[in-house]
Rosetta silent file (secondary structure, phi, psi, omega in degrees, C-alpha in Angstrom):
SEQUENCE: XXXXXXXXXXXXXXXXXXXXXXXXXXXXXXXXXXXXXXXXXXXXXXXXXXXXXXXXXXXXXXXXXXXXXXXXXXXXXXXXXXXXXXXXXXXXXXXXXXXXXXXXXXXXXXXXXXXXXXXXXXXXXXXXXXXXXXXXXXXXXXXXXXXXXXXXXXXXXXXXXXXXXXXXXXXXXXXXXXXXXXXXXXXXXXXXXXXXXXXXXXXXXXXXXXXXX
SCORE:     score description
SCORE:     0.000 S_00000001
   1 L     0.000  123.146  171.961   25.294  -11.879   -7.551 S_00000001
   2 L   -55.749  133.035  171.374   25.597  -15.526   -8.871 S_00000001
   3 L   -82.430  134.086  173.222   25.192  -15.972  -12.529 S_00000001
   4 L   -76.553  113.831 -171.127   22.699  -18.638  -13.746 S_00000001
   5 L  -123.065   -2.725  173.921   24.581  -20.967  -15.773 S_00000001
   6 L  -145.001  177.507  174.270   22.576  -24.259  -15.627 S_00000001
   7 H   -59.703  -30.372 -161.319   18.832  -25.811  -15.316 S_00000001
   8 H   -84.733  -36.667  178.943   19.641  -26.740  -11.705 S_00000001
   9 H   -51.051  -50.708  172.449   20.745  -22.834  -11.142 S_00000001
  10 H   -69.441  -26.786  160.928   17.585  -21.727  -12.535 S_00000001
  11 H   -57.103  -57.245  175.366   15.546  -23.917  -10.604 S_00000001
  12 H   -55.548  -37.845  176.167   17.134  -22.819   -7.402 S_00000001
  13 H   -47.270  -75.257  175.497   16.433  -19.195   -8.620 S_00000001
  14 H   -22.711  -71.222  177.472   13.110  -19.942   -9.209 S_00000001
  15 H   -50.261  -41.948 -162.281   12.357  -21.521   -5.806 S_00000001
  16 H   -76.532  -35.983 -177.556   14.009  -18.670   -3.947 S_00000001
  17 H   -75.794  -16.472  179.031   11.654  -16.110   -5.788 S_00000001
  18 H   -91.140  -17.522  179.045    8.606  -18.119   -4.798 S_00000001
  19 H   -82.308  -45.698 -169.576    9.730  -18.500   -1.124 S_00000001
  20 L  -121.106   89.478 -173.750   11.035  -14.945   -0.784 S_00000001
  21 H   -75.389  -24.169 -173.346    8.913  -12.803   -3.533 S_00000001
  22 H   -81.723  -30.604  174.167    9.642   -9.586   -1.955 S_00000001
  23 H   -69.058  -20.224 -177.654   13.410   -9.999   -1.816 S_00000001
  24 H  -110.211   -1.679  170.209   13.509  -10.717   -5.558 S_00000001
  25 L   -66.176  114.857  174.158   10.810   -8.124   -6.893 S_00000001
  26 L  -107.639  111.202 -159.966   11.987   -5.936   -9.386 S_00000001
  27 L   -76.577  152.519  160.433    9.954   -2.823  -10.030 S_00000001
  28 L   -65.220 -178.925  176.447    9.486   -1.306  -13.693 S_00000001
  29 H   -56.500  -41.039 -178.771   10.449    2.280  -14.568 S_00000001
  30 H   -66.930  -39.917 -173.515    7.302    3.627  -13.355 S_00000001
  31 H   -81.376  -26.367  179.928    7.070    1.964  -10.229 S_00000001
  32 H   -62.503  -39.263 -172.617   10.683    2.672   -9.345 S_00000001
  33 H   -83.765  -20.820  164.690   10.032    6.407   -9.684 S_00000001
  34 H   -55.246  -51.494  172.223    6.750    5.886   -7.634 S_00000001
  35 H   -54.030  -56.711 -171.194    8.819    4.282   -4.728 S_00000001
  36 H   -62.045  -36.849 -177.764   11.273    7.112   -4.909 S_00000001
  37 H   -64.063  -59.170 -177.682    8.652    9.929   -4.924 S_00000001
  38 H   -37.509  -61.094 -168.068    7.076    8.183   -1.724 S_00000001
  39 H   -64.277  -33.655  171.348   10.243    7.772    0.052 S_00000001
  40 H   -71.600  -38.541  179.669   11.547   11.459   -0.777 S_00000001
  41 H   -80.660  -24.795  170.423    8.259   13.216    0.368 S_00000001
  42 H   -69.101  -23.359  176.371    8.187   11.283    3.626 S_00000001
  43 H   -72.942  -21.716 -162.916   11.505   13.074    4.395 S_00000001
  44 H   -95.008  -35.699 -167.313   10.017   16.511    3.129 S_00000001
  45 L  -159.388  154.926 -165.524    6.751   16.630    5.069 S_00000001
  46 L   -88.980   -1.622 -177.485    4.780   14.915    7.894 S_00000001
  47 E  -147.692   50.490 -177.159    1.589   14.192    5.938 S_00000001
  48 E   -71.192  147.543  167.573    2.724   13.717    2.265 S_00000001
  49 E  -116.472  140.020  178.546    0.402   12.358   -0.406 S_00000001
  50 E  -118.011  108.824 -170.944    1.670   10.724   -3.338 S_00000001
  51 E  -104.644  135.807 -175.332   -0.882   10.544   -6.324 S_00000001
  52 E  -124.631  145.322 -165.598    0.448    8.062   -9.211 S_00000001
  53 L  -143.223   13.651  175.801   -2.030    8.155  -12.413 S_00000001
  54 L   -67.484  177.831 -150.126   -0.129    5.782  -15.017 S_00000001
  55 L   -94.564  178.643 -170.831   -2.502    3.622  -16.867 S_00000001
  56 L   -76.995  142.512 -178.596   -4.040    0.248  -16.042 S_00000001
  57 L    95.427    4.252  178.460   -1.549   -2.978  -16.160 S_00000001
  58 L   -89.844  -16.732  179.564    1.437   -0.901  -15.012 S_00000001
  59 L    92.794   39.872 -179.396    1.453   -2.107  -11.360 S_00000001
  60 H   -72.385  -59.336 -179.715    0.356    0.703   -9.369 S_00000001
  61 H   -56.923  -45.550  168.102   -1.549   -1.311   -6.725 S_00000001
  62 H   -52.913  -60.309 -169.506    1.433   -3.926   -6.670 S_00000001
  63 H   -54.066  -35.592 -167.982    3.829   -1.142   -5.962 S_00000001
  64 H   -72.042  -53.186  168.794    1.881    0.552   -3.491 S_00000001
  65 H   -39.422  -54.181 -172.963    1.549   -3.148   -1.452 S_00000001
  66 H   -56.699  -33.633 -173.207    5.212   -3.526   -1.832 S_00000001
  67 H   -68.216  -63.985 -178.961    5.803    0.052   -0.533 S_00000001
  68 H   -50.515  -46.405  166.600    3.654   -0.722    2.436 S_00000001
  69 H   -71.797  -25.603  177.061    5.290   -4.146    3.464 S_00000001
  70 H   -62.820  -28.048  176.065    8.642   -2.775    3.180 S_00000001
  71 H   -79.643  -58.443 -179.969    7.793   -0.268    5.571 S_00000001
  72 H   -70.120  -39.506  176.177    6.344   -2.668    8.034 S_00000001
  73 H   -76.331  -10.848 -160.439    8.815   -5.392    7.435 S_00000001
  74 L    71.767  155.390 -174.469   11.952   -3.255    6.454 S_00000001
  75 L   -42.247  115.340  176.755   13.680   -2.829    3.423 S_00000001
  76 L   -90.551  -16.241  175.776   13.512   -6.397    1.682 S_00000001
  77 L  -161.864  175.332 -164.461   15.815   -5.474   -1.285 S_00000001
  78 H   -58.328  -22.906 -170.015   17.953   -2.403   -2.748 S_00000001
  79 H   -70.161  -10.928  174.753   15.192   -0.889   -4.410 S_00000001
  80 H  -100.382    6.779  175.765   13.900    0.162   -1.011 S_00000001
  81 L   -63.135   67.928  171.539   17.252    1.799    0.432 S_00000001
  82 L  -137.418  174.877 -171.339   15.856    4.884    1.744 S_00000001
  83 H   -64.472  -34.160 -164.850   15.368    6.052    5.408 S_00000001
  84 H   -59.592  -24.047 -174.889   11.176    5.469    5.086 S_00000001
  85 H  -116.037   -7.570  179.420   12.142    1.595    4.883 S_00000001
  86 H  -113.030   -3.494  174.041   15.384    1.294    6.740 S_00000001
  87 L  -115.360  164.087  172.139   14.643    3.483    9.870 S_00000001
  88 L   -76.992  151.132 -174.375   11.755    2.842   12.271 S_00000001
  89 L   -63.970  127.584 -178.852    8.589    4.298   11.181 S_00000001
  90 L   -87.057    8.559 -178.307    7.744    7.724   12.901 S_00000001
  91 L  -138.361  173.834 -170.854    3.835    7.435   12.813 S_00000001
  92 L   -51.046  144.952 -173.220    1.109    5.268   13.913 S_00000001
  93 L   -90.027   34.576  176.095    1.550    1.702   13.193 S_00000001
  94 E  -115.759  116.290  178.616   -2.064    1.403   11.449 S_00000001
  95 E  -104.241  136.189  179.736   -2.350    1.230    7.740 S_00000001
  96 E  -114.895  140.172  163.585   -5.660    1.540    5.902 S_00000001
  97 E  -106.323  113.453 -178.465   -6.454    0.173    2.557 S_00000001
  98 E  -119.568  130.332 -175.453   -9.327    1.759    0.876 S_00000001
  99 E  -161.818 -174.946  164.631  -10.753    0.391   -2.238 S_00000001
 100 L   -84.693  144.746 -164.678  -13.840   -1.327   -3.682 S_00000001
 101 H   -55.149  -20.200 -173.418  -14.944   -4.756   -1.911 S_00000001
 102 H   -73.861  -49.709 -170.679  -14.138   -6.377   -5.391 S_00000001
 103 H   -62.436  -33.167 -165.410  -10.556   -5.003   -5.593 S_00000001
 104 H   -70.326  -64.228  176.264   -9.816   -5.735   -1.786 S_00000001
 105 H   -47.308  -34.460 -173.782  -11.151   -9.265   -2.113 S_00000001
 106 H   -99.810  -27.074 -174.537   -9.960  -10.366   -5.424 S_00000001
 107 H  -110.603  -57.766 -153.561   -6.623   -8.352   -5.783 S_00000001
 108 H   -73.357  -57.343 -172.215   -5.294   -6.562   -2.743 S_00000001
 109 H   -51.861  -45.500  175.564   -5.781   -9.384   -0.118 S_00000001
 110 H   -51.472  -47.901  178.719   -4.542  -12.162   -2.410 S_00000001
 111 H   -60.482  -48.114 -171.458   -1.266  -10.104   -3.119 S_00000001
 112 H   -53.782  -58.225 -171.592   -0.577   -9.458    0.518 S_00000001
 113 H   -52.374  -38.250  171.011   -1.146  -13.224    1.061 S_00000001
 114 H   -78.465  -15.087  172.379    1.262  -14.085   -1.519 S_00000001
 115 H   -82.040  -43.703  171.825    4.026  -11.764   -0.343 S_00000001
 116 L   -97.268  128.712  174.686    3.971  -12.471    3.352 S_00000001
 117 L   -49.855  142.205 -172.604    4.957  -15.517    4.906 S_00000001
 118 H   -66.893  -29.364 -167.658    2.024  -16.947    6.874 S_00000001
 119 H   -65.759  -22.735 -178.434    3.874  -17.451   10.004 S_00000001
 120 H   -93.398   -1.819  175.178    4.123  -13.583   10.381 S_00000001
 121 E  -133.022  169.585 -174.534    0.368  -12.557   10.022 S_00000001
 122 E  -139.453  122.743  168.280   -3.169  -13.158   11.506 S_00000001
 123 E   -95.109  148.826 -173.469   -6.255  -12.683    9.884 S_00000001
 124 E  -121.641  127.245 -173.326   -9.290  -11.325   11.191 S_00000001
 125 E  -121.998  141.257 -179.211  -12.329  -12.395    9.114 S_00000001
 126 E  -139.078  156.725  172.182  -15.998  -11.604    9.294 S_00000001
 127 E  -100.212  134.102  179.255  -18.996  -12.902    7.040 S_00000001
 128 L   -62.025  167.650  171.132  -21.087  -10.343    5.025 S_00000001
 129 L   -44.611  -43.574 -178.899  -25.115  -10.377    4.867 S_00000001
 130 L   -68.857  -14.293  178.098  -24.594  -12.845    1.977 S_00000001
 131 L    93.869    5.932  171.393  -22.498  -15.279    4.166 S_00000001
 132 L   -72.556  134.184 -175.797  -19.131  -14.603    2.267 S_00000001
 133 E   -78.392  131.489  165.879  -16.083  -14.693    4.467 S_00000001
 134 E  -145.659  136.294 -164.513  -14.267  -11.540    3.970 S_00000001
 135 E   -63.025  123.957 -177.420  -10.765  -10.411    5.353 S_00000001
 136 E  -110.349  -33.534 -168.736  -11.317   -7.143    7.556 S_00000001
 137 E  -146.029  148.247  179.483   -8.081   -6.980    9.168 S_00000001
 138 E  -134.824  121.665  174.935   -4.565   -8.367    8.708 S_00000001
 139 E  -106.829  129.765 -170.524   -2.089   -8.121   12.075 S_00000001
 140 E  -138.450  106.728  169.095    1.511   -8.263   10.938 S_00000001
 141 L    63.482 -132.199 -171.698    3.888   -7.895   14.138 S_00000001
 142 L   -90.743   13.357 -177.756    2.833   -4.694   15.908 S_00000001
 143 E  -105.849  167.489  174.972    1.001   -3.286   12.911 S_00000001
 144 E  -131.077  134.819  174.861   -2.572   -3.571   11.826 S_00000001
 145 E  -116.360  124.210  175.276   -3.717   -3.412    8.228 S_00000001
 146 E  -111.733  147.185 -173.922   -7.417   -2.481    7.901 S_00000001
 147 E  -112.077  127.382  158.779   -9.476   -2.685    4.668 S_00000001
 148 E  -118.223  145.215  172.119  -12.223   -0.140    4.025 S_00000001
 149 E   -86.676  144.488  172.560  -14.722    0.074    1.218 S_00000001
 150 L   -60.050  -30.453 -176.266  -15.738    2.817   -0.778 S_00000001
 151 L   -72.327  -28.150 -170.967  -19.335    1.569   -0.003 S_00000001
 152 L   -71.376  168.130  174.458  -19.095    2.065    3.715 S_00000001
 153 L   -65.680  139.600 -169.671  -20.463    4.905    5.806 S_00000001
 154 H   -54.647  -38.502  178.719  -18.214    7.966    6.161 S_00000001
 155 H   -69.264  -19.817  167.778  -18.565    7.774    9.868 S_00000001
 156 H   -51.125  -44.394 -149.390  -16.478    4.162    9.626 S_00000001
 157 H   -88.189   -0.931 -170.668  -13.608    6.297    8.252 S_00000001
 158 L   -97.244  166.266  160.907  -13.638    8.104   11.649 S_00000001
 159 L    59.547   44.368  175.878  -11.953    7.921   15.166 S_00000001
 160 L  -150.462  159.265  173.863   -8.615    6.509   14.389 S_00000001
 161 L  -107.850  106.214  174.659   -4.737    7.642   13.899 S_00000001
 162 L   -83.421  108.277  176.608   -3.697    6.320   10.342 S_00000001
 163 L   -72.099  -37.568 -172.653    0.001    6.107    9.751 S_00000001
 164 E  -141.561  138.592 -178.185   -0.280    4.904    6.428 S_00000001
 165 E  -133.242  138.990  161.637   -3.359    5.022    3.744 S_00000001
 166 E  -104.830  107.271  170.327   -3.720    3.376    0.367 S_00000001
 167 E  -111.621  119.955 -176.051   -6.477    4.619   -1.728 S_00000001
 168 E   -97.497  110.668  174.792   -6.859    2.588   -4.644 S_00000001
 169 L    89.145  146.941 -170.655   -8.639    4.010   -7.432 S_00000001
 170 L   -71.616  135.669  175.069  -10.512    7.660   -6.627 S_00000001
 171 L  -106.252  162.445  177.643  -13.056    7.596   -3.918 S_00000001
 172 L   -49.281  159.503  179.830  -15.763   10.002   -3.017 S_00000001
 173 H   -67.698  -43.308 -167.082  -15.021   13.549   -1.647 S_00000001
 174 H   -75.240  -29.698  158.340  -16.879   12.867    1.560 S_00000001
 175 H   -67.729  -39.677 -177.620  -14.498    9.809    2.415 S_00000001
 176 H   -56.622  -34.328 -168.592  -11.708   11.707    1.572 S_00000001
 177 H   -80.714  -23.480 -172.775  -12.591   14.550    3.894 S_00000001
 178 H   -86.070  -37.885  169.097  -13.418   11.915    6.643 S_00000001
 179 H   -61.374  -33.624 -174.268   -9.951   10.113    5.937 S_00000001
 180 H   -54.033  -57.430 -170.278   -7.951   13.498    5.934 S_00000001
 181 H   -55.274  -25.692  175.140   -8.565   14.018    9.770 S_00000001
 182 H   -79.772   12.853  179.120   -7.030   10.623   10.634 S_00000001
 183 H   -89.993   13.597 -148.596   -3.665   11.963    9.697 S_00000001
 184 L   -93.910    2.946  178.041   -3.111   14.296   12.537 S_00000001
 185 L  -122.621   15.704  176.031   -0.072   12.191   13.983 S_00000001
 186 L   103.661  141.334 -169.858    1.535   12.037   10.871 S_00000001
 187 E  -172.294  160.450  169.623    0.896    9.742    7.727 S_00000001
 188 E  -126.359  110.985  178.625    1.837    8.508    4.130 S_00000001
 189 E  -110.603  121.487  177.908   -0.668    8.520    1.902 S_00000001
 190 E   -98.510  131.215  162.759   -0.509    6.652   -1.539 S_00000001
 191 E  -133.032   93.911  165.614   -3.288    7.269   -4.152 S_00000001
 192 E   -95.057  127.108 -171.785   -2.769    4.979   -7.186 S_00000001
 193 L  -150.651  151.974  159.875   -5.329    5.386   -9.602 S_00000001
 194 L  -115.218  116.778 -166.156   -6.225    5.583  -13.376 S_00000001
 195 L   -98.204   69.357  165.025   -8.511    8.535  -12.951 S_00000001
 196 L   -47.445  -66.421 -171.308  -11.058    7.974  -15.892 S_00000001
 197 L  -109.502   82.906 -167.482  -13.842    9.241  -13.910 S_00000001
 198 L   -84.040  131.787  155.612  -11.818   11.669  -11.561 S_00000001
 199 L   -75.292  140.179 -157.344  -13.457   13.652   -8.756 S_00000001
 200 L   -52.314  -36.361 -176.856  -13.039   17.339   -8.884 S_00000001
 201 H   -62.202  -16.931  175.517  -11.368   17.589   -5.456 S_00000001
 202 H   -66.091  -30.132  174.277   -8.404   15.572   -6.705 S_00000001
 203 H   -84.512  -48.780 -167.316   -7.655   18.198   -9.360 S_00000001
 204 H   -73.503  -47.830 -171.824   -8.777   21.445   -7.145 S_00000001
 205 H   -91.734  -47.233  179.322   -6.854   20.129   -3.996 S_00000001
 206 H   -77.259  -43.302  177.201   -4.034   17.450   -4.487 S_00000001
 207 H   -52.562  -60.999 -177.483   -3.015   18.544   -7.891 S_00000001
 208 H   -66.496  -19.189 -179.046   -3.006   22.249   -7.190 S_00000001
 209 H   -85.617  -31.075  172.565   -1.110   21.737   -3.867 S_00000001
 210 H   -73.214  -36.326  175.611    1.671   19.824   -5.704 S_00000001
 211 H   -75.031  -20.974 -179.884    1.954   22.378   -8.637 S_00000001
 212 L   -90.826   -2.046  176.785    2.132   25.036   -6.043 S_00000001
 213 L    95.344    0.000    0.000    4.985   23.459   -4.085 S_00000001
């Protein structure tokens, strides 16, 4: 690695970070453990669920999006040197990101937009009843990233085979049950959340399953 010795070197480095943000992204300690847990669980089980509950501001959503994009685009840096990211993905190339409409519109879509070069992606947009333009899908190569809100009818969570799911913050049990059947062809699910108001199924089903091995 080249050592930064001058203002010119620093400027070049910062420009490279801006052009290739995924290549130069460095996870914090909690994010590194999260990435490793997801990668290792992929090798151990055909439908692993990784629940991460560290506090607000630690980068749960950011790490989840980086994991998703490193699966789709291949490992972008050495933090993702695991078979999940370096070998062809085994499951359907459809990803669902499930969260509140505010989080999708204000945080998640802008993050993806900032990380992925525009030439690689195509956006599908619709306008809601208030006339606001909302991104519903991002097409990235042979992958489709779809956005689902917690406000949608559970029926909209049916009739698809989903290879990757990101459930950003806790969602209701009815939606969880509808989503679970989407994983029948193999799936990687991430559940980044700060569970201040935690639905009982997360403790009864997911944590208990993890504790029992």
